[in-house]
């Protein structure tokens, strides 16, 4: 099902970490290294096509810059990001990078990774606020991924 959602075989796939309200995969957990031994810096990966599209629209409308600025100007969001990145490094000590492979503190790279982290690790305020900006997290009546 994850392969169908992505349109390709997943790299470094470990497991489905979060399911949508319809029971289909929404977030996959990835291993630190893929099958060839190459680093895979993103621990949690959005697979739900509806969520991927919604976060893509958010990024296309300047979301990365807007949320990076929010982190820089809001001490609570900055603390949330620091705590999540510390948790990320704790989860994967063999590849000690931040969310989405970030190596610079306070700078966001990919809102998809922050949204996926928030779904997989509840309580991540920055990720929760990014998700709250979406018009709808899930389709209204049925899953976007056919069986």
PDB file of C-alpha atoms in Angstrom:
ATOM      1  CA  UNK A   1       0.000   0.000   0.000  1.00  0.00           C
ATOM      2  CA  UNK A   2       2.861   2.424   0.800  1.00  0.00           C
ATOM      3  CA  UNK A   3       4.404   1.678  -2.598  1.00  0.00           C
ATOM      4  CA  UNK A   4       1.059   2.442  -4.231  1.00  0.00           C
ATOM      5  CA  UNK A   5       0.780   5.718  -2.313  1.00  0.00           C
ATOM      6  CA  UNK A   6       4.291   6.833  -3.237  1.00  0.00           C
ATOM      7  CA  UNK A   7       4.170   5.565  -6.808  1.00  0.00           C
ATOM      8  CA  UNK A   8       7.498   3.785  -6.245  1.00  0.00           C
ATOM      9  CA  UNK A   9       9.029   1.306  -3.801  1.00  0.00           C
ATOM     10  CA  UNK A  10       9.794   3.019  -0.488  1.00  0.00           C
ATOM     11  CA  UNK A  11      13.446   3.398   0.477  1.00  0.00           C
ATOM     12  CA  UNK A  12      14.672   2.420   3.944  1.00  0.00           C
ATOM     13  CA  UNK A  13      11.135   1.384   4.946  1.00  0.00           C
ATOM     14  CA  UNK A  14      10.770   0.078   8.510  1.00  0.00           C
ATOM     15  CA  UNK A  15       7.060   0.153   9.250  1.00  0.00           C
ATOM     16  CA  UNK A  16       3.816   2.082   9.048  1.00  0.00           C
ATOM     17  CA  UNK A  17       3.996   4.472  12.012  1.00  0.00           C
ATOM     18  CA  UNK A  18       0.607   6.209  11.664  1.00  0.00           C
ATOM     19  CA  UNK A  19      -2.617   5.283   9.893  1.00  0.00           C
ATOM     20  CA  UNK A  20      -5.322   7.614   8.641  1.00  0.00           C
ATOM     21  CA  UNK A  21      -8.877   7.454  10.025  1.00  0.00           C
ATOM     22  CA  UNK A  22      -9.681   5.003   7.183  1.00  0.00           C
ATOM     23  CA  UNK A  23      -6.986   2.546   8.323  1.00  0.00           C
ATOM     24  CA  UNK A  24      -4.533   3.157   5.470  1.00  0.00           C
ATOM     25  CA  UNK A  25      -0.879   4.186   5.948  1.00  0.00           C
ATOM     26  CA  UNK A  26      -0.354   7.903   6.565  1.00  0.00           C
ATOM     27  CA  UNK A  27       3.230   8.034   7.915  1.00  0.00           C
ATOM     28  CA  UNK A  28       6.051   5.545   7.400  1.00  0.00           C
ATOM     29  CA  UNK A  29       9.057   5.159   9.662  1.00  0.00           C
ATOM     30  CA  UNK A  30      12.338   4.929   7.779  1.00  0.00           C
ATOM     31  CA  UNK A  31      15.633   3.298   8.741  1.00  0.00           C
ATOM     32  CA  UNK A  32      18.700   5.564   9.006  1.00  0.00           C
ATOM     33  CA  UNK A  33      20.263   3.833   5.994  1.00  0.00           C
ATOM     34  CA  UNK A  34      18.610   2.442   2.899  1.00  0.00           C
ATOM     35  CA  UNK A  35      19.129  -0.973   1.368  1.00  0.00           C
ATOM     36  CA  UNK A  36      22.335   0.167  -0.386  1.00  0.00           C
ATOM     37  CA  UNK A  37      23.758   1.614   2.826  1.00  0.00           C
ATOM     38  CA  UNK A  38      23.118   5.226   1.810  1.00  0.00           C
ATOM     39  CA  UNK A  39      21.975   7.610   4.574  1.00  0.00           C
ATOM     40  CA  UNK A  40      18.230   8.263   4.739  1.00  0.00           C
ATOM     41  CA  UNK A  41      17.959  11.319   7.007  1.00  0.00           C
ATOM     42  CA  UNK A  42      14.166  11.500   7.320  1.00  0.00           C
ATOM     43  CA  UNK A  43      12.810   9.285  10.106  1.00  0.00           C
ATOM     44  CA  UNK A  44       9.104   9.829   9.447  1.00  0.00           C
ATOM     45  CA  UNK A  45       7.758  10.180   5.913  1.00  0.00           C
ATOM     46  CA  UNK A  46       4.265  11.243   4.864  1.00  0.00           C
ATOM     47  CA  UNK A  47       2.726   8.627   2.588  1.00  0.00           C
ATOM     48  CA  UNK A  48      -0.952   9.704   2.536  1.00  0.00           C
ATOM     49  CA  UNK A  49      -1.460  11.369  -0.870  1.00  0.00           C
ATOM     50  CA  UNK A  50      -4.035  13.778   0.581  1.00  0.00           C
ATOM     51  CA  UNK A  51      -1.621  14.986   3.283  1.00  0.00           C
ATOM     52  CA  UNK A  52       1.338  15.121   0.903  1.00  0.00           C
ATOM     53  CA  UNK A  53      -0.654  17.339  -1.491  1.00  0.00           C
ATOM     54  CA  UNK A  54      -1.955  19.588   1.298  1.00  0.00           C
ATOM     55  CA  UNK A  55       1.526  20.140   2.768  1.00  0.00           C
ATOM     56  CA  UNK A  56       2.940  20.690  -0.741  1.00  0.00           C
ATOM     57  CA  UNK A  57       0.420  23.507  -1.250  1.00  0.00           C
ATOM     58  CA  UNK A  58       1.467  24.979   2.098  1.00  0.00           C
ATOM     59  CA  UNK A  59       5.139  24.859   1.070  1.00  0.00           C
ATOM     60  CA  UNK A  60       4.353  26.344  -2.361  1.00  0.00           C
ATOM     61  CA  UNK A  61       2.655  29.310  -0.684  1.00  0.00           C
ATOM     62  CA  UNK A  62       5.843  30.208   1.220  1.00  0.00           C
ATOM     63  CA  UNK A  63       5.237  27.965   4.211  1.00  0.00           C
ATOM     64  CA  UNK A  64       8.879  27.018   4.807  1.00  0.00           C
ATOM     65  CA  UNK A  65       9.986  30.656   5.063  1.00  0.00           C
ATOM     66  CA  UNK A  66       6.915  31.613   7.101  1.00  0.00           C
ATOM     67  CA  UNK A  67       7.412  28.806   9.643  1.00  0.00           C
ATOM     68  CA  UNK A  68      11.184  29.391   9.799  1.00  0.00           C
ATOM     69  CA  UNK A  69      10.455  33.042  10.651  1.00  0.00           C
ATOM     70  CA  UNK A  70       7.876  31.932  13.228  1.00  0.00           C
ATOM     71  CA  UNK A  71      10.493  29.730  14.905  1.00  0.00           C
ATOM     72  CA  UNK A  72      12.955  32.618  14.961  1.00  0.00           C
ATOM     73  CA  UNK A  73      10.443  35.006  16.527  1.00  0.00           C
ATOM     74  CA  UNK A  74       8.590  32.674  18.923  1.00  0.00           C
ATOM     75  CA  UNK A  75      10.592  31.223  21.816  1.00  0.00           C
ATOM     76  CA  UNK A  76       7.989  28.498  22.413  1.00  0.00           C
ATOM     77  CA  UNK A  77       8.168  27.283  18.814  1.00  0.00           C
ATOM     78  CA  UNK A  78      11.964  27.420  18.908  1.00  0.00           C
ATOM     79  CA  UNK A  79      11.955  25.308  22.077  1.00  0.00           C
ATOM     80  CA  UNK A  80       9.523  22.864  20.453  1.00  0.00           C
ATOM     81  CA  UNK A  81      11.826  22.488  17.449  1.00  0.00           C
ATOM     82  CA  UNK A  82      14.919  22.016  19.643  1.00  0.00           C
ATOM     83  CA  UNK A  83      13.160  19.325  21.697  1.00  0.00           C
ATOM     84  CA  UNK A  84      11.902  17.491  18.598  1.00  0.00           C
ATOM     85  CA  UNK A  85      15.343  17.582  16.990  1.00  0.00           C
ATOM     86  CA  UNK A  86      16.903  16.220  20.184  1.00  0.00           C
ATOM     87  CA  UNK A  87      14.293  13.448  20.159  1.00  0.00           C
ATOM     88  CA  UNK A  88      15.088  12.803  16.484  1.00  0.00           C
ATOM     89  CA  UNK A  89      18.779  12.384  17.292  1.00  0.00           C
ATOM     90  CA  UNK A  90      17.917  10.107  20.226  1.00  0.00           C
ATOM     91  CA  UNK A  91      15.720   7.928  17.988  1.00  0.00           C
ATOM     92  CA  UNK A  92      18.527   7.540  15.447  1.00  0.00           C
ATOM     93  CA  UNK A  93      21.932   8.012  17.074  1.00  0.00           C
ATOM     94  CA  UNK A  94      23.634   6.304  14.121  1.00  0.00           C
ATOM     95  CA  UNK A  95      22.645   9.269  11.908  1.00  0.00           C
ATOM     96  CA  UNK A  96      22.613  12.311  14.229  1.00  0.00           C
ATOM     97  CA  UNK A  97      20.800  14.948  12.186  1.00  0.00           C
ATOM     98  CA  UNK A  98      17.651  16.926  12.853  1.00  0.00           C
ATOM     99  CA  UNK A  99      14.229  16.537  11.295  1.00  0.00           C
ATOM    100  CA  UNK A 100      14.461  16.109   7.506  1.00  0.00           C
ATOM    101  CA  UNK A 101      18.232  15.779   7.817  1.00  0.00           C
ATOM    102  CA  UNK A 102      18.645  19.337   9.048  1.00  0.00           C
ATOM    103  CA  UNK A 103      22.106  20.194  10.280  1.00  0.00           C
ATOM    104  CA  UNK A 104      21.368  23.846  11.114  1.00  0.00           C
ATOM    105  CA  UNK A 105      19.311  24.565  14.196  1.00  0.00           C
ATOM    106  CA  UNK A 106      16.311  26.847  13.724  1.00  0.00           C
ATOM    107  CA  UNK A 107      16.072  26.497   9.964  1.00  0.00           C
ATOM    108  CA  UNK A 108      13.329  24.362   8.436  1.00  0.00           C
ATOM    109  CA  UNK A 109      13.862  22.362   5.260  1.00  0.00           C
ATOM    110  CA  UNK A 110      10.713  20.353   4.638  1.00  0.00           C
ATOM    111  CA  UNK A 111       7.310  20.879   6.200  1.00  0.00           C
ATOM    112  CA  UNK A 112       6.332  17.331   5.158  1.00  0.00           C
ATOM    113  CA  UNK A 113       8.908  15.917   7.572  1.00  0.00           C
ATOM    114  CA  UNK A 114       7.744  18.167  10.417  1.00  0.00           C
ATOM    115  CA  UNK A 115       4.113  17.184   9.806  1.00  0.00           C
ATOM    116  CA  UNK A 116       5.053  13.489   9.725  1.00  0.00           C
ATOM    117  CA  UNK A 117       7.101  13.853  12.928  1.00  0.00           C
ATOM    118  CA  UNK A 118       4.150  15.534  14.675  1.00  0.00           C
ATOM    119  CA  UNK A 119       1.804  12.710  13.673  1.00  0.00           C
ATOM    120  CA  UNK A 120       4.252   9.989  14.719  1.00  0.00           C
ATOM    121  CA  UNK A 121       5.465  11.685  17.917  1.00  0.00           C
ATOM    122  CA  UNK A 122       2.473  13.547  19.449  1.00  0.00           C
ATOM    123  CA  UNK A 123       3.162  16.717  21.367  1.00  0.00           C
ATOM    124  CA  UNK A 124       5.447  18.401  18.832  1.00  0.00           C
ATOM    125  CA  UNK A 125       3.960  21.901  18.933  1.00  0.00           C
ATOM    126  CA  UNK A 126       5.601  23.263  15.781  1.00  0.00           C
ATOM    127  CA  UNK A 127       4.486  20.251  13.733  1.00  0.00           C
ATOM    128  CA  UNK A 128       1.006  20.414  15.245  1.00  0.00           C
ATOM    129  CA  UNK A 129       0.713  24.073  14.254  1.00  0.00           C
ATOM    130  CA  UNK A 130       1.883  23.306  10.718  1.00  0.00           C
ATOM    131  CA  UNK A 131      -0.794  20.590  10.487  1.00  0.00           C
ATOM    132  CA  UNK A 132      -3.402  22.989  11.908  1.00  0.00           C
ATOM    133  CA  UNK A 133      -2.762  25.326   8.971  1.00  0.00           C
ATOM    134  CA  UNK A 134      -4.045  22.684   6.532  1.00  0.00           C
ATOM    135  CA  UNK A 135      -7.655  23.147   5.425  1.00  0.00           C
ATOM    136  CA  UNK A 136      -8.360  19.441   6.135  1.00  0.00           C
ATOM    137  CA  UNK A 137      -6.004  16.757   7.345  1.00  0.00           C
ATOM    138  CA  UNK A 138      -8.050  13.898   5.901  1.00  0.00           C
ATOM    139  CA  UNK A 139     -10.610  13.494   3.123  1.00  0.00           C
ATOM    140  CA  UNK A 140     -14.192  13.851   4.340  1.00  0.00           C
ATOM    141  CA  UNK A 141     -15.799  10.556   3.346  1.00  0.00           C
ATOM    142  CA  UNK A 142     -13.316   7.994   2.101  1.00  0.00           C
ATOM    143  CA  UNK A 143      -9.620   7.339   1.873  1.00  0.00           C
ATOM    144  CA  UNK A 144      -7.696   8.836  -1.030  1.00  0.00           C
ATOM    145  CA  UNK A 145      -5.793   5.558  -1.467  1.00  0.00           C
ATOM    146  CA  UNK A 146      -7.901   2.887  -3.185  1.00  0.00           C
ATOM    147  CA  UNK A 147      -7.525  -0.707  -2.056  1.00  0.00           C
TER     148      UNK A 147
END
